[in-house]
Short mmCIF file of C-alpha atoms in Angstrom, two decimals:
data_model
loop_
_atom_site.label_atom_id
_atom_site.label_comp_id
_atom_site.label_asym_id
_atom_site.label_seq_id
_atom_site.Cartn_x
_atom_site.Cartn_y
_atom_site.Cartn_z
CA UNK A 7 27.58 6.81 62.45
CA UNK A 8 23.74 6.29 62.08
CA UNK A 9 23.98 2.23 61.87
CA UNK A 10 22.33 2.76 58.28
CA UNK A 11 24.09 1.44 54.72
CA UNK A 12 23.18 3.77 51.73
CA UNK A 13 23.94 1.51 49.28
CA UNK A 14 21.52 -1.24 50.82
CA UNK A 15 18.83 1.30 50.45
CA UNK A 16 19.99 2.21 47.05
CA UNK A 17 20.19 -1.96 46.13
CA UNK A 18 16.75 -2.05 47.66
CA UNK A 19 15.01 0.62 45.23
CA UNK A 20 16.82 -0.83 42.59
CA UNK A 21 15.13 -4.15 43.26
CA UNK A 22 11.65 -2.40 43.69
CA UNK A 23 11.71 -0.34 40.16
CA UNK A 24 12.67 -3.60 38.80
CA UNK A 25 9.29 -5.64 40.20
CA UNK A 26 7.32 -2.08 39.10
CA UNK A 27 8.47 -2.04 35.67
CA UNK A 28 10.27 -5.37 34.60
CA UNK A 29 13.85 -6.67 34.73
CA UNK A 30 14.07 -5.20 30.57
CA UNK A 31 17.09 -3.59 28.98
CA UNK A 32 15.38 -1.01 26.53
CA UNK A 33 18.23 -0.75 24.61
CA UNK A 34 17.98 -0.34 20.89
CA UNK A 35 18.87 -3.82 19.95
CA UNK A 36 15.30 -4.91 21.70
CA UNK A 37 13.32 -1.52 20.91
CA UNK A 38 10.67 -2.08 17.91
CA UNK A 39 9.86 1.11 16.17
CA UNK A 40 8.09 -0.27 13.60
CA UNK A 41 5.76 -1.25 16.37
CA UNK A 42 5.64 1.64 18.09
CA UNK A 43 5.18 3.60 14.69
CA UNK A 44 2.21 1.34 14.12
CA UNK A 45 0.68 2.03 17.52
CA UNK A 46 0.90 5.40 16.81
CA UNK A 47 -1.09 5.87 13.38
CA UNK A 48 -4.09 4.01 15.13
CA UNK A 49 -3.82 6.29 17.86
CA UNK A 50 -3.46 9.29 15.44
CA UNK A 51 -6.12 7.28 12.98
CA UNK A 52 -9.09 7.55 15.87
CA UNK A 53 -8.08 10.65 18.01
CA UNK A 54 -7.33 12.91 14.54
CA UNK A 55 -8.16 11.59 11.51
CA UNK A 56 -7.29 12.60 8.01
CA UNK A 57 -10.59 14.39 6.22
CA UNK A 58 -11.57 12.14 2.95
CA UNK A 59 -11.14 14.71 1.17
CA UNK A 60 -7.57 15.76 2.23
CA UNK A 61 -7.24 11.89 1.82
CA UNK A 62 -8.80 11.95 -1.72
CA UNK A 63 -5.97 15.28 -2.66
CA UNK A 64 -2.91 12.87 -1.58
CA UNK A 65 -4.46 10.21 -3.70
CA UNK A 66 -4.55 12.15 -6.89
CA UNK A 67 -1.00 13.99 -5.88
CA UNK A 68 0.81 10.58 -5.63
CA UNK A 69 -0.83 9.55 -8.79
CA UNK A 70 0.78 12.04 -11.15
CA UNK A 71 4.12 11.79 -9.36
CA UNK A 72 5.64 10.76 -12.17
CA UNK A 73 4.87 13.83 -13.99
CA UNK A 74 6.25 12.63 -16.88
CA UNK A 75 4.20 9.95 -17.11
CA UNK A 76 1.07 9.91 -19.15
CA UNK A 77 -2.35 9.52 -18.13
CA UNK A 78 -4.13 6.52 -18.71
CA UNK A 79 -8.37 7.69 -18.68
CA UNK A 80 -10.43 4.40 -17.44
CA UNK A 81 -12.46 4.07 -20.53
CA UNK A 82 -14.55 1.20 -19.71
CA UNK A 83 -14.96 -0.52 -16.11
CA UNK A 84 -17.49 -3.65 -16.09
CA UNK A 85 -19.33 -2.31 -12.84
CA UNK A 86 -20.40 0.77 -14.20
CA UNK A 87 -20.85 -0.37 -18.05
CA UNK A 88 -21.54 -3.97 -18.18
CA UNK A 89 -24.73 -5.18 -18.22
CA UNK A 90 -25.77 -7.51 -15.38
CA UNK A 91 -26.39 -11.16 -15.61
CA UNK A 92 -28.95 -12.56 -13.64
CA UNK A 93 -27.72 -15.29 -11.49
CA UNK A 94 -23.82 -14.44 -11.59
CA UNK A 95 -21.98 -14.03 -9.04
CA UNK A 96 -18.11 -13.44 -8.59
CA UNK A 97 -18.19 -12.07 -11.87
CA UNK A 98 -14.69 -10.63 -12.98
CA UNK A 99 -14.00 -6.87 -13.03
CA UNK A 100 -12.92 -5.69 -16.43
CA UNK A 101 -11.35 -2.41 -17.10
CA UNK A 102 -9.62 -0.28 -20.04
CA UNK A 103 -7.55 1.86 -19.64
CA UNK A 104 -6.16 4.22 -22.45
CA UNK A 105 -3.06 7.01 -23.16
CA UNK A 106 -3.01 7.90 -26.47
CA UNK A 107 -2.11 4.64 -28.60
CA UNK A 108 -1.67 2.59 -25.98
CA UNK A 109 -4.39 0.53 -24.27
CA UNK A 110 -4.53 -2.01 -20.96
CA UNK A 111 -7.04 -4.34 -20.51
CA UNK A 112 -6.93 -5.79 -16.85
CA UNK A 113 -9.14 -8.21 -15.71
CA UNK A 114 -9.29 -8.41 -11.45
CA UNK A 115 -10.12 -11.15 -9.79
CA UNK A 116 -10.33 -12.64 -5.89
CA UNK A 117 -7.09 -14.37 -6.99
CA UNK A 118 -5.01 -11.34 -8.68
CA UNK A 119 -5.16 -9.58 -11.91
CA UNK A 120 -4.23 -10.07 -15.29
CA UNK A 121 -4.33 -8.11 -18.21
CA UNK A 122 -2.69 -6.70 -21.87
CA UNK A 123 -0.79 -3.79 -23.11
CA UNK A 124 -1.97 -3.31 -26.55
CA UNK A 125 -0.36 -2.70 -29.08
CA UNK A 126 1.32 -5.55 -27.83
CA UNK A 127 4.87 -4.91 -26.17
CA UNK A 128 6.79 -5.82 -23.27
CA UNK A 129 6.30 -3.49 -20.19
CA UNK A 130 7.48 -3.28 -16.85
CA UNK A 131 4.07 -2.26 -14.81
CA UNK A 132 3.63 -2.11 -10.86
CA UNK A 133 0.73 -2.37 -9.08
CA UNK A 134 0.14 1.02 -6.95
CA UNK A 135 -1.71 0.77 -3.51
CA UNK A 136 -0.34 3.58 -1.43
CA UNK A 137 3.07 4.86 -0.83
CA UNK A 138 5.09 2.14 -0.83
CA UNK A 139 6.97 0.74 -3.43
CA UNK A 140 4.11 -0.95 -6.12
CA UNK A 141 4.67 -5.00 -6.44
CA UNK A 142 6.22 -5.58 -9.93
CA UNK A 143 4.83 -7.10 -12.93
CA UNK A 144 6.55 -8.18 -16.21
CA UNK A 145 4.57 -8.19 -19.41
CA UNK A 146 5.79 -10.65 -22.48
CA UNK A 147 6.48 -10.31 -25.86
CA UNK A 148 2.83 -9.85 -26.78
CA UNK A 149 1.85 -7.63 -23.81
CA UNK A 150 0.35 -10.07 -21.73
CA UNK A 151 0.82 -9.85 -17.74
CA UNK A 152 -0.34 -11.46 -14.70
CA UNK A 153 -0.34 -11.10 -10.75
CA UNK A 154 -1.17 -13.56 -7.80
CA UNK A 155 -2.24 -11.05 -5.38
CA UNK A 156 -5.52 -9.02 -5.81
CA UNK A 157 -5.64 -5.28 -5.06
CA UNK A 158 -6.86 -4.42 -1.96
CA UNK A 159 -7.82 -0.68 -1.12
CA UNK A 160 -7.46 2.27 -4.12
CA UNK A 161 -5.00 1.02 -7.16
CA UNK A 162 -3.46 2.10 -10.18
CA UNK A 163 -0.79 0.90 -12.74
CA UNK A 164 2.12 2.51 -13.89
CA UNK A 165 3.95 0.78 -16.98
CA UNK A 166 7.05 1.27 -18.46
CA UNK A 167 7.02 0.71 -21.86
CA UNK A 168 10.68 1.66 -23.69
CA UNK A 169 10.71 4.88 -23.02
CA UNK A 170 7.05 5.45 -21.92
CA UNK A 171 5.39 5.76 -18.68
CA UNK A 172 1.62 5.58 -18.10
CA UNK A 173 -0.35 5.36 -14.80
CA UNK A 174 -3.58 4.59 -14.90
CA UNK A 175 -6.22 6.62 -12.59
CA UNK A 176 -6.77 5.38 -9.35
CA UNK A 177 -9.72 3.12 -8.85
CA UNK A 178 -10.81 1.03 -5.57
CA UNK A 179 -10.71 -2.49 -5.64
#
């Protein structure tokens, strides 16, 4: 016998690897892969990122997902065709949007949006920003809509009206 206990030695690296990397049980309960996702994309974000105009091609793909859907052309938009005011500031951004005989007026605001479906009608619309789900919207009897959160980052609409859908081009808030 060599006077030495293996499973004292064993005990004793046990204890080591636990100062080195923490007394943690990585099981899955505890693990946080949304976190770890996150990490990730800013990792991939600065050491590879996507070209704009790559960027600007997944854009206009996700727009006409809904191929069904029609097209809504941005037919007037208050920073391009409005005329300035001298003196204004926080001035509302207006836009029209139109698909055939339907139009949407949306007014955007530091506060959220609001706008009309003319002719008037109810609609279901949702507020695009990316690919997740949009945040929904519910427009009365006479087409009238509002929402508490502002867009942030490219946005479009997409309405459901009967058996319509429109989506709006993409525009940055």
């Amino acid at each position: 016998m060599s006077g030495t206990n293996h499973t004292d030695d064993r005990d004793d690296r046990d204890d080591r690897d636990d100062e080195v990397f923490g007394d943690e049980d990585w099981g899955d309960e505890e693990f946080d892969a949304g976190l770890l996702e996150e990490e990730l994309r800013q990792a991939a974000a600065v050491l590879d990122p996507v070209p704009a105009e790559l960027q600007q091609i997944a854009v206009d793909a996700y727009a006409l997902h809904d191929l069904d859907a029609r097209v809504a052309e941005l037919t007037f938009d208050s920073l391009v065709d409005a005329i300035p005011v001298r003196g204004v500031t926080d001035v509302p951004r207006m836009l029209t949007f139109r698909a055939g005989e339907v139009t949407v007026d949306v007014e955007v605001t530091e506060d959220g949006l609001m706008g009309q479906v003319l002719p008037p009608q109810p609609a279901r619309i949702e507020v695009l920003g990316g690919p997740r789900p949009g945040s929904p919207l519910t427009a009365d009897d006479l087409g009238r809509f509002t929402g508490d959160v502002p867009p942030a980052g490219p946005f479009a609409l997409r309405l459901r009206t009967g058996a319509d859908v429109v989506v709006t081009e993409w525009l940055r808030a």
